[in-house]
PDB file of C-alpha atoms in Angstrom:
ATOM      1  CA  UNK Q  18     -22.970  13.075   1.314  1.00 93.00           C
ATOM      2  CA  UNK Q  19     -19.857  12.392  -0.751  1.00 96.00           C
ATOM      3  CA  UNK Q  20     -19.516   8.789  -1.877  1.00 97.00           C
ATOM      4  CA  UNK Q  21     -16.020   7.348  -2.334  1.00 98.00           C
ATOM      5  CA  UNK Q  22     -15.135   4.087  -4.033  1.00 96.00           C
ATOM      6  CA  UNK Q  23     -11.591   2.724  -3.894  1.00 95.00           C
ATOM      7  CA  UNK Q  24      -9.932   0.112  -6.052  1.00 95.00           C
ATOM      8  CA  UNK Q  25      -6.482  -1.219  -6.859  1.00 96.00           C
ATOM      9  CA  UNK Q  26      -5.359  -2.965  -3.707  1.00 94.00           C
ATOM     10  CA  UNK Q  27      -3.745  -6.382  -3.747  1.00 97.00           C
ATOM     11  CA  UNK Q  28      -0.736  -8.434  -2.793  1.00 98.00           C
ATOM     12  CA  UNK Q  29       2.772  -7.692  -3.985  1.00 98.00           C
ATOM     13  CA  UNK Q  30       6.324  -8.587  -3.063  1.00 98.00           C
ATOM     14  CA  UNK Q  31       8.634  -6.089  -1.451  1.00 98.00           C
ATOM     15  CA  UNK Q  32      10.026  -3.691  -4.014  1.00 98.00           C
ATOM     16  CA  UNK Q  33       6.934  -3.926  -6.169  1.00 98.00           C
ATOM     17  CA  UNK Q  34       4.329  -1.318  -7.087  1.00 98.00           C
ATOM     18  CA  UNK Q  35       0.596  -0.814  -6.815  1.00 98.00           C
ATOM     19  CA  UNK Q  36      -1.719   1.968  -7.885  1.00 98.00           C
ATOM     20  CA  UNK Q  37      -4.808   2.789  -5.875  1.00 98.00           C
ATOM     21  CA  UNK Q  38      -7.749   4.725  -7.303  1.00 98.00           C
ATOM     22  CA  UNK Q  39     -10.634   6.469  -5.592  1.00 98.00           C
ATOM     23  CA  UNK Q  40     -13.646   7.918  -7.373  1.00 98.00           C
ATOM     24  CA  UNK Q  41     -15.663  10.592  -5.590  1.00 97.00           C
ATOM     25  CA  UNK Q  42     -19.315  11.362  -6.339  1.00 97.00           C
ATOM     26  CA  UNK Q  43     -18.542  15.090  -6.417  1.00 96.00           C
ATOM     27  CA  UNK Q  44     -15.724  17.590  -6.382  1.00 95.00           C
ATOM     28  CA  UNK Q  45     -14.218  18.315  -2.972  1.00 95.00           C
ATOM     29  CA  UNK Q  46     -11.483  20.695  -1.937  1.00 95.00           C
ATOM     30  CA  UNK Q  47      -9.366  18.048  -0.243  1.00 95.00           C
ATOM     31  CA  UNK Q  48      -8.697  14.381  -0.823  1.00 96.00           C
ATOM     32  CA  UNK Q  49      -6.352  12.063   0.951  1.00 96.00           C
ATOM     33  CA  UNK Q  50      -5.180   8.531   1.546  1.00 98.00           C
ATOM     34  CA  UNK Q  51      -4.896   6.891   4.930  1.00 98.00           C
ATOM     35  CA  UNK Q  52      -3.830   3.446   6.029  1.00 98.00           C
ATOM     36  CA  UNK Q  53      -4.407   1.266   9.024  1.00 98.00           C
ATOM     37  CA  UNK Q  54      -2.343  -1.759   9.988  1.00 95.00           C
ATOM     38  CA  UNK Q  55      -3.750  -4.391  12.372  1.00 90.00           C
ATOM     39  CA  UNK Q  56      -3.611  -3.141  15.953  1.00 93.00           C
ATOM     40  CA  UNK Q  57      -2.529   0.342  14.919  1.00 96.00           C
ATOM     41  CA  UNK Q  58      -4.262   3.665  14.522  1.00 97.00           C
ATOM     42  CA  UNK Q  59      -5.267   5.000  11.161  1.00 97.00           C
ATOM     43  CA  UNK Q  60      -2.584   7.320   9.800  1.00 97.00           C
ATOM     44  CA  UNK Q  61      -2.422   9.859   7.018  1.00 97.00           C
ATOM     45  CA  UNK Q  62      -0.272   8.817   4.071  1.00 97.00           C
ATOM     46  CA  UNK Q  63      -0.786  11.522   1.463  1.00 97.00           C
ATOM     47  CA  UNK Q  64      -3.091  14.415   0.742  1.00 96.00           C
ATOM     48  CA  UNK Q  65      -3.888  16.764  -2.098  1.00 96.00           C
ATOM     49  CA  UNK Q  66      -5.510  20.186  -2.136  1.00 95.00           C
ATOM     50  CA  UNK Q  67      -7.645  20.247  -5.269  1.00 93.00           C
ATOM     51  CA  UNK Q  68      -7.507  24.017  -5.872  1.00 93.00           C
ATOM     52  CA  UNK Q  69      -3.735  24.223  -6.239  1.00 93.00           C
ATOM     53  CA  UNK Q  70      -2.740  20.592  -6.645  1.00 92.00           C
ATOM     54  CA  UNK Q  71      -0.438  20.889  -3.646  1.00 94.00           C
ATOM     55  CA  UNK Q  72       0.492  17.531  -2.173  1.00 96.00           C
ATOM     56  CA  UNK Q  73       1.531  16.371   1.266  1.00 96.00           C
ATOM     57  CA  UNK Q  74       3.182  13.124   2.347  1.00 97.00           C
ATOM     58  CA  UNK Q  75       4.041  11.252   5.495  1.00 96.00           C
ATOM     59  CA  UNK Q  76       7.796  10.982   5.981  1.00 96.00           C
ATOM     60  CA  UNK Q  77       7.593   7.207   5.745  1.00 96.00           C
ATOM     61  CA  UNK Q  78       6.382   7.328   2.126  1.00 98.00           C
ATOM     62  CA  UNK Q  79       8.136  10.386   0.709  1.00 97.00           C
ATOM     63  CA  UNK Q  80       9.972   9.553  -2.491  1.00 97.00           C
ATOM     64  CA  UNK Q  81       8.058   6.290  -2.927  1.00 98.00           C
ATOM     65  CA  UNK Q  82       4.373   7.269  -3.104  1.00 98.00           C
ATOM     66  CA  UNK Q  83       2.739   9.840  -5.367  1.00 98.00           C
ATOM     67  CA  UNK Q  84      -0.762  11.236  -4.991  1.00 98.00           C
ATOM     68  CA  UNK Q  85      -2.470  12.764  -8.008  1.00 97.00           C
ATOM     69  CA  UNK Q  86      -5.894  13.665  -9.409  1.00 97.00           C
ATOM     70  CA  UNK Q  87      -7.621  13.502 -12.751  1.00 93.00           C
ATOM     71  CA  UNK Q  88      -8.576  16.694 -14.588  1.00 91.00           C
ATOM     72  CA  UNK Q  89     -12.066  16.713 -13.083  1.00 91.00           C
ATOM     73  CA  UNK Q  90     -10.539  16.485  -9.606  1.00 91.00           C
ATOM     74  CA  UNK Q  91     -13.014  13.753  -8.658  1.00 95.00           C
ATOM     75  CA  UNK Q  92     -10.639  10.828  -8.894  1.00 97.00           C
ATOM     76  CA  UNK Q  93      -7.544  10.559  -6.759  1.00 97.00           C
ATOM     77  CA  UNK Q  94      -4.727   8.103  -7.288  1.00 98.00           C
ATOM     78  CA  UNK Q  95      -1.976   6.797  -5.081  1.00 98.00           C
ATOM     79  CA  UNK Q  96       0.984   5.380  -6.969  1.00 98.00           C
ATOM     80  CA  UNK Q  97       3.020   3.252  -4.574  1.00 98.00           C
ATOM     81  CA  UNK Q  98       6.514   2.208  -5.603  1.00 98.00           C
ATOM     82  CA  UNK Q  99       9.308   0.400  -3.765  1.00 98.00           C
ATOM     83  CA  UNK Q 100       6.758  -1.111  -1.429  1.00 98.00           C
ATOM     84  CA  UNK Q 101       7.904  -2.456   1.914  1.00 98.00           C
ATOM     85  CA  UNK Q 102       6.277  -5.003   4.251  1.00 97.00           C
ATOM     86  CA  UNK Q 103       5.557  -2.161   6.675  1.00 96.00           C
ATOM     87  CA  UNK Q 104       3.307  -0.594   4.031  1.00 98.00           C
ATOM     88  CA  UNK Q 105       0.863  -3.445   4.571  1.00 97.00           C
ATOM     89  CA  UNK Q 106      -2.581  -2.392   5.750  1.00 98.00           C
ATOM     90  CA  UNK Q 107      -6.056  -1.308   4.785  1.00 98.00           C
ATOM     91  CA  UNK Q 108      -5.895   1.841   2.684  1.00 98.00           C
ATOM     92  CA  UNK Q 109      -8.731   4.332   2.865  1.00 98.00           C
ATOM     93  CA  UNK Q 110      -9.600   7.234   0.613  1.00 98.00           C
ATOM     94  CA  UNK Q 111     -11.031  10.303   2.299  1.00 97.00           C
ATOM     95  CA  UNK Q 112     -12.447  13.629   1.186  1.00 97.00           C
ATOM     96  CA  UNK Q 113     -13.655  16.865   2.688  1.00 94.00           C
ATOM     97  CA  UNK Q 114     -15.370  19.926   1.290  1.00 94.00           C
ATOM     98  CA  UNK Q 115     -13.090  22.194   3.327  1.00 91.00           C
ATOM     99  CA  UNK Q 116      -9.567  23.025   2.266  1.00 88.00           C
ATOM    100  CA  UNK Q 117      -6.852  20.943   3.903  1.00 85.00           C
ATOM    101  CA  UNK Q 118      -3.353  21.989   2.872  1.00 83.00           C
ATOM    102  CA  UNK Q 119      -1.402  19.804   5.255  1.00 86.00           C
ATOM    103  CA  UNK Q 120      -0.726  16.124   5.803  1.00 86.00           C
ATOM    104  CA  UNK Q 121      -4.111  14.448   6.282  1.00 90.00           C
ATOM    105  CA  UNK Q 122      -5.374  13.789   9.790  1.00 94.00           C
ATOM    106  CA  UNK Q 123      -8.337  11.576  10.528  1.00 94.00           C
ATOM    107  CA  UNK Q 124     -10.196  14.365  12.314  1.00 94.00           C
ATOM    108  CA  UNK Q 125     -10.001  16.657   9.272  1.00 93.00           C
ATOM    109  CA  UNK Q 126     -11.979  14.449   6.877  1.00 95.00           C
ATOM    110  CA  UNK Q 127     -15.719  13.816   6.887  1.00 95.00           C
ATOM    111  CA  UNK Q 128     -16.115  11.338   4.048  1.00 97.00           C
ATOM    112  CA  UNK Q 129     -14.506   7.913   3.795  1.00 98.00           C
ATOM    113  CA  UNK Q 130     -14.323   5.017   1.394  1.00 97.00           C
ATOM    114  CA  UNK Q 131     -14.741   1.396   2.354  1.00 96.00           C
ATOM    115  CA  UNK Q 132     -11.028   0.613   2.173  1.00 96.00           C
ATOM    116  CA  UNK Q 133      -8.844  -1.579   0.002  1.00 97.00           C
ATOM    117  CA  UNK Q 134      -6.280  -4.045   1.332  1.00 98.00           C
ATOM    118  CA  UNK Q 135      -2.607  -3.777   0.462  1.00 98.00           C
ATOM    119  CA  UNK Q 136      -0.328  -6.646   1.451  1.00 98.00           C
ATOM    120  CA  UNK Q 137       3.417  -6.519   0.885  1.00 98.00           C
ATOM    121  CA  UNK Q 138       5.374  -9.699   1.469  1.00 97.00           C
ATOM    122  CA  UNK Q 139       9.101  -9.893   2.113  1.00 94.00           C
TER     123      UNK Q 139
END
């Protein structure tokens, strides 16, 4: 069982920045970030394939969000810039031992963090 612990959420005004962190209890081939707004389905935001460092982003965040890992590949970050009110939601870190070299989908990940809230006010 892979344990994931997120941190870094909070409240910010539109145009601001936040950085989310997620520490995994072990190395996994794939890590990703998802978000879920009230009344909406959970959606993939960004993913990273640990072997190559390849990254994948939802169209709605391209150019504003950056996913990265530490050298040990057990911590994943999500740098969020130019935040918009529509970015508001609970953000979840996810991991899987299998390789996932495409935009994260809920069904592709077996391990999940507890979530961290991001609120962007206009």
